[in-house]
Amino acid sequence: MARPKIALIGAGQIGGTLAHLAAMRELGDVVLFDIVDGVPQGKALDIAESSPIGKFDAGVTGTSSYEAIAGADVCIVTAGVPRKPGMSRDDLLGINLKVMKSVGEGIAKHAPDAFVICITNPLDAMVWALRQFSGMPAEKVVGMAGVLDSGRFRYFLAEEFGVSVKDVNAFVLGGHGDTMVPLSRYSTVGGIPLPDLVEMGWTTQEKLDAIIQRTRDGGAEIVGLLKTGSAFYAPAASAIEMAEAYLKDQKRVLPCAAHVDGAYGLKGMYVGVPTVIGAGGVEKIIEIKLDRNDKTAFDKSVDAVKGLVEACKGIDPTL
Ligand code: TXD
C-alpha cells in the first residue's frame, strides 16, 4: 500500500518543524510547499539527508508548485505573514485573507479529499475563510489551537504539581489565546479534577488562576523571549497529533477550531470545541453543559471570533 501523502503549505518555522516531525514519525511522504522558491526545497533536502541517521523511511520533497500536492491525504496550512511593528490587526487580516484565498483554491483543485488543518493566525477567522474559499466539507477543514493551548496548560500544571505531563489532562474551549476558556472542573491530574486538588491543598486558587493566565498569554511569552518570530515546536507537535488522529482513524478526543452548526447554540461558525477526530475528519462535536461563568466566557470568545469574521467580510465582499 502506498504511503499517505502529507502536504505542508508554508515552509517557515512551523512548516519546517512539521516536515521533520511527520517524516521522523513515518506518518507518510511529505511535500513542503512555499511561494519562496528554494526554501521548501532546501529544508526538504536537509530533512531527507537526516533520514539514514534518524532511520526513518519517508519521502521529503520541496516545491513551489501546487501540482506537487496532488492527491494529498492531509494538508497543514501555515502560510501567511506574521504581524510586524506598525501593522494593524486589519492589515494582517487583509494580507492573510488573500493567502487563504490562494491556498484554499490550490488545495480544492489539487487535493480536494484532504483533511485540512489550518494554523495561520488569526486562527479562528483564517480557518473559516479557508473553508469558504476552498468550498470543502466542513468536517474536513479544521483549525489547530486547542491542542496547543491545552498542551501549555498541561505543562504548567505538571510543573506546579511535580507530576508527569502524561498524567495531566486539560480541557479548553473557545478561541485561541486571549479568549481561551479553560474548564478547571474537567481538567484533571490522574483523574482528580483541579478544584478537588485545590481543596486537597496541592495548590491554591491563586496559583491556579496565575497558571490559567500564563496559558492565555502562552504565545506572547514565547514571542517576548524569541524577539523575532513566534512559537513553532509546540504548534507543530499539536498539528501532528491531529494529523495522526485522522490518518490512523484514532478517534482522538481533541479540542479543535471546528465548524459548529447547532451545538452550543451556534450557527455555522468556527470556534474551539472538543471534537472526535478520525478517518471522517471531525466526526463529532462534543457539547458539554456550561455553567454560568463558563458560558459568559465562551460567549465573549464567540463574539471575538464573530468580530474577526465580520472584518474579513468587510475586506473581501465575496465571502
Ligand atoms: O496556535 C496557533 N494556531 C498558532 C498560530 C501558534 C503559533 C503560530 N501561529 C501562526 O502560524 C503564526 O501567527 C503564523 O500565521 C503561522 C505560521 O507561523 P510560522 O512561525 O511558521 O511563520 P513563518 O516562519 O513566517 O512561515 C510562514 C511561511 C513563510 O515561509 C512564507 O514564505 C509562507 O508562509 N507564505 C506562503 N506560502 C504559500 N503560499 C502563500 N501565499 C504564502 N504566503 C506566505
mmCIF file of C-alpha atoms and ligand atoms in Angstrom:
data_model
loop_
_atom_site.group_PDB
_atom_site.id
_atom_site.type_symbol
_atom_site.label_atom_id
_atom_site.label_comp_id
_atom_site.label_asym_id
_atom_site.label_seq_id
_atom_site.Cartn_x
_atom_site.Cartn_y
_atom_site.Cartn_z
ATOM 1 C CA MET A 1 0.000 0.000 0.000
ATOM 2 C CA ALA A 2 1.320 3.452 -0.879
ATOM 3 C CA ARG A 3 2.276 5.712 1.991
ATOM 4 C CA PRO A 4 -0.084 8.548 2.896
ATOM 5 C CA LYS A 5 0.851 11.946 1.464
ATOM 6 C CA ILE A 6 1.165 14.962 3.720
ATOM 7 C CA ALA A 7 1.306 18.415 2.126
ATOM 8 C CA LEU A 8 2.591 21.320 4.204
ATOM 9 C CA ILE A 9 1.535 24.687 2.809
ATOM 10 C CA GLY A 10 4.066 27.158 4.159
ATOM 11 C CA ALA A 11 7.672 26.153 4.783
ATOM 12 C CA GLY A 12 8.532 28.634 7.520
ATOM 13 C CA GLN A 13 9.312 27.857 11.149
ATOM 14 C CA ILE A 14 6.258 25.689 11.803
ATOM 15 C CA GLY A 15 6.227 24.185 8.284
ATOM 16 C CA GLY A 16 9.825 23.001 8.576
ATOM 17 C CA THR A 17 9.225 21.527 12.035
ATOM 18 C CA LEU A 18 6.075 19.791 10.790
ATOM 19 C CA ALA A 19 8.047 18.225 7.935
ATOM 20 C CA HIS A 20 10.693 16.936 10.315
ATOM 21 C CA LEU A 21 8.168 15.505 12.795
ATOM 22 C CA ALA A 22 5.944 13.918 10.130
ATOM 23 C CA ALA A 23 8.935 12.261 8.478
ATOM 24 C CA MET A 24 10.528 11.091 11.735
ATOM 25 C CA ARG A 25 7.249 9.525 12.806
ATOM 26 C CA GLU A 26 6.856 7.925 9.360
ATOM 27 C CA LEU A 27 3.342 9.334 9.011
ATOM 28 C CA GLY A 28 3.788 9.391 5.241
ATOM 29 C CA ASP A 29 5.624 11.110 2.398
ATOM 30 C CA VAL A 30 5.956 14.832 2.931
ATOM 31 C CA VAL A 31 5.651 17.631 0.368
ATOM 32 C CA LEU A 32 6.746 21.026 1.621
ATOM 33 C CA PHE A 33 5.281 23.961 -0.353
ATOM 34 C CA ASP A 34 6.112 27.661 -0.209
ATOM 35 C CA ILE A 35 5.969 30.626 -2.579
ATOM 36 C CA VAL A 36 9.569 31.466 -1.725
ATOM 37 C CA ASP A 37 11.486 29.315 -4.186
ATOM 38 C CA GLY A 38 14.409 27.407 -2.682
ATOM 39 C CA VAL A 39 13.303 27.374 0.965
ATOM 40 C CA PRO A 40 10.968 24.348 0.754
ATOM 41 C CA GLN A 41 13.462 22.518 -1.476
ATOM 42 C CA GLY A 42 16.361 23.285 0.875
ATOM 43 C CA LYS A 43 14.526 22.291 4.064
ATOM 44 C CA ALA A 44 13.180 19.118 2.419
ATOM 45 C CA LEU A 45 16.626 18.040 1.229
ATOM 46 C CA ASP A 46 18.139 18.732 4.646
ATOM 47 C CA ILE A 47 15.489 16.564 6.359
ATOM 48 C CA ALA A 48 15.813 13.817 3.719
ATOM 49 C CA GLU A 49 19.573 13.743 4.306
ATOM 50 C CA SER A 50 18.928 13.160 8.012
ATOM 51 C CA SER A 51 16.752 10.101 7.301
ATOM 52 C CA PRO A 52 19.550 7.470 7.156
ATOM 53 C CA ILE A 53 20.838 8.766 10.502
ATOM 54 C CA GLY A 54 17.392 9.107 12.064
ATOM 55 C CA LYS A 55 16.421 5.766 10.485
ATOM 56 C CA PHE A 56 13.094 6.777 9.001
ATOM 57 C CA ASP A 57 11.623 5.968 5.608
ATOM 58 C CA ALA A 58 9.665 8.896 4.260
ATOM 59 C CA GLY A 59 9.930 10.844 1.048
ATOM 60 C CA VAL A 60 10.519 14.537 1.740
ATOM 61 C CA THR A 61 10.371 16.962 -1.180
ATOM 62 C CA GLY A 62 10.085 20.717 -1.535
ATOM 63 C CA THR A 63 8.137 22.642 -4.149
ATOM 64 C CA SER A 64 6.740 25.979 -5.232
ATOM 65 C CA SER A 65 4.130 24.426 -7.458
ATOM 66 C CA TYR A 66 0.656 23.364 -6.341
ATOM 67 C CA GLU A 67 0.691 20.416 -8.774
ATOM 68 C CA ALA A 68 3.094 18.654 -6.383
ATOM 69 C CA ILE A 69 0.459 18.416 -3.621
ATOM 70 C CA ALA A 70 -1.859 16.418 -5.901
ATOM 71 C CA GLY A 71 -3.862 13.795 -4.042
ATOM 72 C CA ALA A 72 -2.536 14.727 -0.582
ATOM 73 C CA ASP A 73 -4.324 12.979 2.300
ATOM 74 C CA VAL A 74 -3.553 15.744 4.776
ATOM 75 C CA CYS A 75 -2.742 19.428 4.172
ATOM 76 C CA ILE A 76 -1.416 21.528 7.028
ATOM 77 C CA VAL A 77 -1.533 25.269 6.363
ATOM 78 C CA THR A 78 0.911 27.691 7.987
ATOM 79 C CA ALA A 79 1.207 30.053 5.005
ATOM 80 C CA GLY A 80 0.961 33.728 5.798
ATOM 81 C CA VAL A 81 2.809 36.645 7.271
ATOM 82 C CA PRO A 82 3.277 37.426 10.954
ATOM 83 C CA ARG A 83 2.297 40.779 12.427
ATOM 84 C CA LYS A 84 5.103 43.322 12.091
ATOM 85 C CA PRO A 85 5.529 46.540 14.111
ATOM 86 C CA GLY A 86 3.168 49.257 12.885
ATOM 87 C CA MET A 87 0.807 46.755 11.271
ATOM 88 C CA SER A 88 -2.793 46.823 12.465
ATOM 89 C CA ARG A 89 -4.860 43.708 13.039
ATOM 90 C CA ASP A 90 -6.846 44.546 9.904
ATOM 91 C CA ASP A 91 -3.646 44.909 7.838
ATOM 92 C CA LEU A 92 -2.624 41.418 8.912
ATOM 93 C CA LEU A 93 -6.138 40.120 8.360
ATOM 94 C CA GLY A 94 -6.200 41.552 4.820
ATOM 95 C CA ILE A 95 -2.864 40.000 3.857
ATOM 96 C CA ASN A 96 -3.514 36.569 5.344
ATOM 97 C CA LEU A 97 -7.029 36.541 3.909
ATOM 98 C CA LYS A 98 -5.506 36.821 0.419
ATOM 99 C CA VAL A 99 -3.120 34.000 1.322
ATOM 100 C CA MET A 100 -6.070 31.828 2.441
ATOM 101 C CA LYS A 101 -7.774 32.522 -0.898
ATOM 102 C CA SER A 102 -4.855 31.233 -2.961
ATOM 103 C CA VAL A 103 -4.202 28.324 -0.580
ATOM 104 C CA GLY A 104 -7.899 27.355 -0.416
ATOM 105 C CA GLU A 105 -8.170 27.356 -4.200
ATOM 106 C CA GLY A 106 -4.902 25.415 -4.561
ATOM 107 C CA ILE A 107 -5.991 22.702 -2.136
ATOM 108 C CA ALA A 108 -9.513 22.442 -3.584
ATOM 109 C CA LYS A 109 -8.065 21.986 -7.072
ATOM 110 C CA HIS A 110 -5.251 19.547 -6.307
ATOM 111 C CA ALA A 111 -6.162 17.765 -3.062
ATOM 112 C CA PRO A 112 -9.936 18.024 -2.702
ATOM 113 C CA ASP A 113 -10.207 14.923 -0.492
ATOM 114 C CA ALA A 114 -7.585 16.012 2.032
ATOM 115 C CA PHE A 115 -8.093 16.625 5.720
ATOM 116 C CA VAL A 116 -7.047 20.263 6.094
ATOM 117 C CA ILE A 117 -5.567 21.634 9.300
ATOM 118 C CA CYS A 118 -5.161 25.423 9.418
ATOM 119 C CA ILE A 119 -2.643 27.032 11.768
ATOM 120 C CA THR A 120 -2.322 30.552 10.304
ATOM 121 C CA ASN A 121 -3.365 33.425 12.577
ATOM 122 C CA PRO A 122 -5.781 34.912 13.448
ATOM 123 C CA LEU A 123 -6.710 31.259 13.633
ATOM 124 C CA ASP A 124 -10.477 31.113 14.109
ATOM 125 C CA ALA A 125 -11.107 33.612 11.288
ATOM 126 C CA MET A 126 -8.491 32.146 8.924
ATOM 127 C CA VAL A 127 -9.833 28.585 9.185
ATOM 128 C CA TRP A 128 -13.321 29.923 8.448
ATOM 129 C CA ALA A 129 -12.023 31.828 5.407
ATOM 130 C CA LEU A 130 -10.023 28.818 4.204
ATOM 131 C CA ARG A 131 -13.150 26.680 4.291
ATOM 132 C CA GLN A 132 -15.153 29.361 2.428
ATOM 133 C CA PHE A 133 -12.500 29.754 -0.274
ATOM 134 C CA SER A 134 -11.915 26.011 -0.678
ATOM 135 C CA GLY A 135 -15.589 25.024 -0.624
ATOM 136 C CA MET A 136 -14.562 21.782 1.065
ATOM 137 C CA PRO A 137 -16.780 19.864 3.507
ATOM 138 C CA ALA A 138 -16.786 21.483 6.947
ATOM 139 C CA GLU A 139 -15.782 18.266 8.720
ATOM 140 C CA LYS A 140 -12.601 18.119 6.621
ATOM 141 C CA VAL A 141 -11.369 21.639 7.438
ATOM 142 C CA VAL A 142 -10.281 22.306 10.992
ATOM 143 C CA GLY A 143 -8.105 24.750 12.917
ATOM 144 C CA MET A 144 -5.311 23.982 15.389
ATOM 145 C CA ALA A 145 -5.295 25.979 18.622
ATOM 146 C CA GLY A 146 -6.902 23.999 21.454
ATOM 147 C CA VAL A 147 -4.345 21.182 21.414
ATOM 148 C CA LEU A 148 -1.593 23.790 21.796
ATOM 149 C CA ASP A 149 -3.428 25.815 24.450
ATOM 150 C CA SER A 150 -4.248 22.694 26.463
ATOM 151 C CA GLY A 151 -0.683 21.414 25.981
ATOM 152 C CA ARG A 152 0.668 24.593 27.544
ATOM 153 C CA PHE A 153 -1.884 24.354 30.371
ATOM 154 C CA ARG A 154 -0.933 20.705 30.994
ATOM 155 C CA TYR A 155 2.765 21.501 31.044
ATOM 156 C CA PHE A 156 2.354 24.299 33.597
ATOM 157 C CA LEU A 157 0.118 22.097 35.772
ATOM 158 C CA ALA A 158 2.578 19.192 35.663
ATOM 159 C CA GLU A 159 5.347 21.597 36.716
ATOM 160 C CA GLU A 160 3.241 23.002 39.547
ATOM 161 C CA PHE A 161 2.325 19.566 40.910
ATOM 162 C CA GLY A 162 5.660 17.882 40.212
ATOM 163 C CA VAL A 163 3.994 15.040 38.296
ATOM 164 C CA SER A 164 4.376 13.555 34.820
ATOM 165 C CA VAL A 165 2.865 15.507 31.937
ATOM 166 C CA LYS A 166 1.365 12.169 30.874
ATOM 167 C CA ASP A 167 -0.982 12.164 33.866
ATOM 168 C CA VAL A 168 -2.339 15.673 33.351
ATOM 169 C CA ASN A 169 -5.400 16.283 31.202
ATOM 170 C CA ALA A 170 -6.760 19.709 30.412
ATOM 171 C CA PHE A 171 -9.946 20.898 28.852
ATOM 172 C CA VAL A 172 -10.136 24.182 26.951
ATOM 173 C CA LEU A 173 -12.903 25.808 24.934
ATOM 174 C CA GLY A 174 -13.244 28.918 22.827
ATOM 175 C CA GLY A 175 -10.978 30.984 20.593
ATOM 176 C CA HIS A 176 -7.188 30.865 20.513
ATOM 177 C CA GLY A 177 -5.176 32.770 23.111
ATOM 178 C CA ASP A 178 -6.736 35.691 24.991
ATOM 179 C CA THR A 179 -10.287 34.402 24.930
ATOM 180 C CA MET A 180 -9.455 30.754 25.613
ATOM 181 C CA VAL A 181 -11.789 29.233 28.235
ATOM 182 C CA PRO A 182 -10.056 26.617 30.397
ATOM 183 C CA LEU A 183 -12.527 24.431 32.289
ATOM 184 C CA SER A 184 -10.937 23.539 35.619
ATOM 185 C CA ARG A 185 -13.537 21.014 36.679
ATOM 186 C CA TYR A 186 -12.884 18.967 33.528
ATOM 187 C CA SER A 187 -9.101 19.282 33.861
ATOM 188 C CA THR A 188 -7.540 16.503 35.879
ATOM 189 C CA VAL A 189 -4.379 15.060 37.362
ATOM 190 C CA GLY A 190 -4.608 11.265 37.438
ATOM 191 C CA GLY A 191 -8.369 11.651 37.085
ATOM 192 C CA ILE A 192 -8.692 14.114 40.011
ATOM 193 C CA PRO A 193 -10.343 17.400 38.938
ATOM 194 C CA LEU A 194 -8.406 20.635 39.616
ATOM 195 C CA PRO A 195 -10.961 22.077 42.106
ATOM 196 C CA ASP A 196 -10.518 18.899 44.216
ATOM 197 C CA LEU A 197 -6.747 19.339 44.114
ATOM 198 C CA VAL A 198 -7.159 22.883 45.441
ATOM 199 C CA GLU A 199 -9.326 21.503 48.257
ATOM 200 C CA MET A 200 -6.709 18.821 48.938
ATOM 201 C CA GLY A 201 -4.124 21.558 49.365
ATOM 202 C CA TRP A 202 -1.999 20.571 46.341
ATOM 203 C CA THR A 203 -2.185 24.150 45.132
ATOM 204 C CA THR A 204 -4.118 27.355 45.785
ATOM 205 C CA GLN A 205 -6.818 29.003 43.706
ATOM 206 C CA GLU A 206 -4.470 31.990 43.239
ATOM 207 C CA LYS A 207 -1.734 29.794 41.803
ATOM 208 C CA LEU A 208 -4.243 28.068 39.536
ATOM 209 C CA ASP A 209 -5.538 31.431 38.299
ATOM 210 C CA ALA A 210 -1.962 32.514 37.559
ATOM 211 C CA ILE A 211 -1.351 29.320 35.568
ATOM 212 C CA ILE A 212 -4.531 29.918 33.565
ATOM 213 C CA GLN A 213 -3.413 33.471 32.784
ATOM 214 C CA ARG A 214 0.055 32.250 31.789
ATOM 215 C CA THR A 215 -1.604 29.743 29.447
ATOM 216 C CA ARG A 216 -3.687 32.501 27.826
ATOM 217 C CA ASP A 217 -0.508 34.541 27.373
ATOM 218 C CA GLY A 218 1.499 31.495 26.266
ATOM 219 C CA GLY A 219 2.041 32.689 22.704
ATOM 220 C CA ALA A 220 3.110 36.183 23.806
ATOM 221 C CA GLU A 221 5.544 34.739 26.378
ATOM 222 C CA ILE A 222 7.411 32.871 23.615
ATOM 223 C CA VAL A 223 7.335 35.901 21.254
ATOM 224 C CA GLY A 224 8.780 38.025 24.070
ATOM 225 C CA LEU A 225 11.668 35.598 24.512
ATOM 226 C CA LEU A 226 12.384 34.935 20.846
ATOM 227 C CA LYS A 227 12.046 38.619 19.838
ATOM 228 C CA THR A 228 11.663 37.581 16.188
ATOM 229 C CA GLY A 229 9.023 35.034 15.268
ATOM 230 C CA SER A 230 6.590 33.026 17.356
ATOM 231 C CA ALA A 231 6.349 29.536 18.845
ATOM 232 C CA PHE A 232 6.885 26.667 16.447
ATOM 233 C CA TYR A 233 7.872 23.439 18.213
ATOM 234 C CA ALA A 234 4.682 23.058 20.273
ATOM 235 C CA PRO A 235 2.365 24.322 17.489
ATOM 236 C CA ALA A 236 3.880 21.806 15.071
ATOM 237 C CA ALA A 237 3.629 18.934 17.578
ATOM 238 C CA SER A 238 -0.035 19.832 18.149
ATOM 239 C CA ALA A 239 -0.956 19.756 14.450
ATOM 240 C CA ILE A 240 0.900 16.460 14.011
ATOM 241 C CA GLU A 241 -1.240 14.927 16.778
ATOM 242 C CA MET A 242 -4.359 15.973 14.847
ATOM 243 C CA ALA A 243 -2.999 14.692 11.517
ATOM 244 C CA GLU A 244 -2.093 11.346 13.076
ATOM 245 C CA ALA A 245 -5.582 11.014 14.609
ATOM 246 C CA TYR A 246 -7.047 11.382 11.107
ATOM 247 C CA LEU A 247 -4.554 9.186 9.233
ATOM 248 C CA LYS A 248 -4.786 6.356 11.773
ATOM 249 C CA ASP A 249 -8.520 6.754 12.454
ATOM 250 C CA GLN A 250 -7.720 7.050 16.150
ATOM 251 C CA LYS A 251 -10.990 8.743 17.186
ATOM 252 C CA ARG A 252 -8.949 11.038 19.441
ATOM 253 C CA VAL A 253 -10.831 13.492 21.615
ATOM 254 C CA LEU A 254 -9.067 16.764 20.830
ATOM 255 C CA PRO A 255 -10.005 20.426 21.213
ATOM 256 C CA CYS A 256 -10.027 22.000 17.746
ATOM 257 C CA ALA A 257 -11.389 25.064 15.994
ATOM 258 C CA ALA A 258 -14.236 23.206 14.310
ATOM 259 C CA HIS A 259 -17.257 24.231 12.275
ATOM 260 C CA VAL A 260 -20.079 24.331 14.815
ATOM 261 C CA ASP A 261 -23.586 24.347 13.427
ATOM 262 C CA GLY A 262 -26.283 23.715 16.016
ATOM 263 C CA ALA A 263 -24.215 22.752 19.072
ATOM 264 C CA TYR A 264 -23.687 25.450 21.729
ATOM 265 C CA GLY A 265 -26.484 27.448 20.071
ATOM 266 C CA LEU A 266 -24.136 28.467 17.240
ATOM 267 C CA LYS A 267 -24.976 28.720 13.584
ATOM 268 C CA GLY A 268 -22.194 27.755 11.203
ATOM 269 C CA MET A 269 -19.110 29.276 12.760
ATOM 270 C CA TYR A 270 -15.616 28.111 13.658
ATOM 271 C CA VAL A 271 -14.663 28.111 17.325
ATOM 272 C CA GLY A 272 -12.657 25.910 19.680
ATOM 273 C CA VAL A 273 -14.679 22.949 20.951
ATOM 274 C CA PRO A 274 -13.897 19.370 21.974
ATOM 275 C CA THR A 275 -14.113 17.080 18.937
ATOM 276 C CA VAL A 276 -13.581 13.472 17.941
ATOM 277 C CA ILE A 277 -11.047 13.199 15.099
ATOM 278 C CA GLY A 278 -10.950 10.038 12.992
ATOM 279 C CA ALA A 279 -10.945 8.924 9.373
ATOM 280 C CA GLY A 280 -14.057 11.032 8.709
ATOM 281 C CA GLY A 281 -12.296 14.198 9.845
ATOM 282 C CA VAL A 282 -14.218 15.922 12.619
ATOM 283 C CA GLU A 283 -16.568 13.039 13.346
ATOM 284 C CA LYS A 284 -18.238 14.571 16.360
ATOM 285 C CA ILE A 285 -18.510 17.832 18.242
ATOM 286 C CA ILE A 286 -18.840 17.240 21.945
ATOM 287 C CA GLU A 287 -21.351 19.567 23.555
ATOM 288 C CA ILE A 288 -20.911 19.870 27.287
ATOM 289 C CA LYS A 289 -23.102 21.721 29.748
ATOM 290 C CA LEU A 290 -21.591 25.078 30.635
ATOM 291 C CA ASP A 291 -22.199 26.763 33.971
ATOM 292 C CA ARG A 292 -22.958 30.493 34.056
ATOM 293 C CA ASN A 293 -19.353 31.727 34.327
ATOM 294 C CA ASP A 294 -18.105 29.400 31.613
ATOM 295 C CA LYS A 295 -20.994 30.375 29.360
ATOM 296 C CA THR A 296 -20.167 34.078 29.800
ATOM 297 C CA ALA A 297 -16.512 33.446 28.964
ATOM 298 C CA PHE A 298 -17.421 31.254 25.984
ATOM 299 C CA ASP A 299 -19.870 33.881 24.658
ATOM 300 C CA LYS A 300 -17.117 36.505 24.888
ATOM 301 C CA SER A 301 -14.827 34.236 22.918
ATOM 302 C CA VAL A 302 -17.514 33.589 20.290
ATOM 303 C CA ASP A 303 -18.106 37.349 19.954
ATOM 304 C CA ALA A 304 -14.390 37.950 19.402
ATOM 305 C CA VAL A 305 -14.362 35.371 16.592
ATOM 306 C CA LYS A 306 -17.549 36.848 15.074
ATOM 307 C CA GLY A 307 -15.883 40.282 15.060
ATOM 308 C CA LEU A 308 -12.931 38.919 13.085
ATOM 309 C CA VAL A 309 -15.185 37.122 10.610
ATOM 310 C CA GLU A 310 -17.156 40.336 10.055
ATOM 311 C CA ALA A 311 -13.865 42.174 9.450
ATOM 312 C CA CYS A 312 -12.950 39.519 6.838
ATOM 313 C CA LYS A 313 -16.288 40.016 5.105
ATOM 314 C CA GLY A 314 -15.630 43.774 5.078
ATOM 315 C CA ILE A 315 -12.263 43.228 3.389
ATOM 316 C CA ASP A 316 -13.447 40.613 0.867
ATOM 317 C CA PRO A 317 -17.122 41.063 -0.063
ATOM 318 C CA THR A 318 -17.137 37.720 -1.951
ATOM 319 C CA LEU A 319 -17.057 35.948 1.409
HETATM 320 O O1 TXD B 1 -1.984 28.075 17.645
HETATM 321 C C1 TXD B 1 -1.810 28.525 16.548
HETATM 322 N N1 TXD B 1 -2.742 28.369 15.629
HETATM 323 C C2 TXD B 1 -0.566 29.256 16.218
HETATM 324 C C3 TXD B 1 -0.551 30.061 15.018
HETATM 325 C C4 TXD B 1 0.586 29.169 17.024
HETATM 326 C C5 TXD B 1 1.767 29.756 16.614
HETATM 327 C C6 TXD B 1 1.894 30.484 15.356
HETATM 328 N N2 TXD B 1 0.670 30.641 14.652
HETATM 329 C C7 TXD B 1 0.660 31.209 13.305
HETATM 330 O O2 TXD B 1 1.139 30.230 12.385
HETATM 331 C C8 TXD B 1 1.544 32.402 13.034
HETATM 332 O O3 TXD B 1 0.965 33.588 13.523
HETATM 333 C C9 TXD B 1 1.593 32.370 11.526
HETATM 334 O O4 TXD B 1 0.424 32.957 10.966
HETATM 335 C C10 TXD B 1 1.572 30.880 11.193
HETATM 336 C C11 TXD B 1 2.906 30.324 10.713
HETATM 337 O O5 TXD B 1 3.902 30.566 11.669
HETATM 338 P P1 TXD B 1 5.449 30.395 11.295
HETATM 339 O O6 TXD B 1 6.234 30.716 12.522
HETATM 340 O O7 TXD B 1 5.684 29.113 10.601
HETATM 341 O O8 TXD B 1 5.609 31.611 10.256
HETATM 342 P P2 TXD B 1 6.730 31.838 9.141
HETATM 343 O O9 TXD B 1 8.028 31.235 9.591
HETATM 344 O O10 TXD B 1 6.656 33.274 8.799
HETATM 345 O O11 TXD B 1 6.228 30.961 7.892
HETATM 346 C C12 TXD B 1 5.179 31.332 7.068
HETATM 347 C C13 TXD B 1 5.523 30.894 5.678
HETATM 348 C C14 TXD B 1 6.728 31.640 5.061
HETATM 349 O O12 TXD B 1 7.721 30.712 4.686
HETATM 350 C C15 TXD B 1 6.123 32.340 3.838
HETATM 351 O O13 TXD B 1 7.016 32.418 2.732
HETATM 352 C C16 TXD B 1 4.938 31.446 3.540
HETATM 353 O O14 TXD B 1 4.405 31.122 4.811
HETATM 354 N N3 TXD B 1 3.897 32.055 2.695
HETATM 355 C C17 TXD B 1 3.199 31.339 1.795
HETATM 356 N N4 TXD B 1 3.253 30.029 1.461
HETATM 357 C C18 TXD B 1 2.418 29.604 0.490
HETATM 358 N N5 TXD B 1 1.522 30.411 -0.124
HETATM 359 C C19 TXD B 1 1.438 31.717 0.187
HETATM 360 N N6 TXD B 1 0.558 32.513 -0.430
HETATM 361 C C20 TXD B 1 2.303 32.232 1.188
HETATM 362 N N7 TXD B 1 2.497 33.462 1.733
HETATM 363 C C21 TXD B 1 3.471 33.337 2.652
#
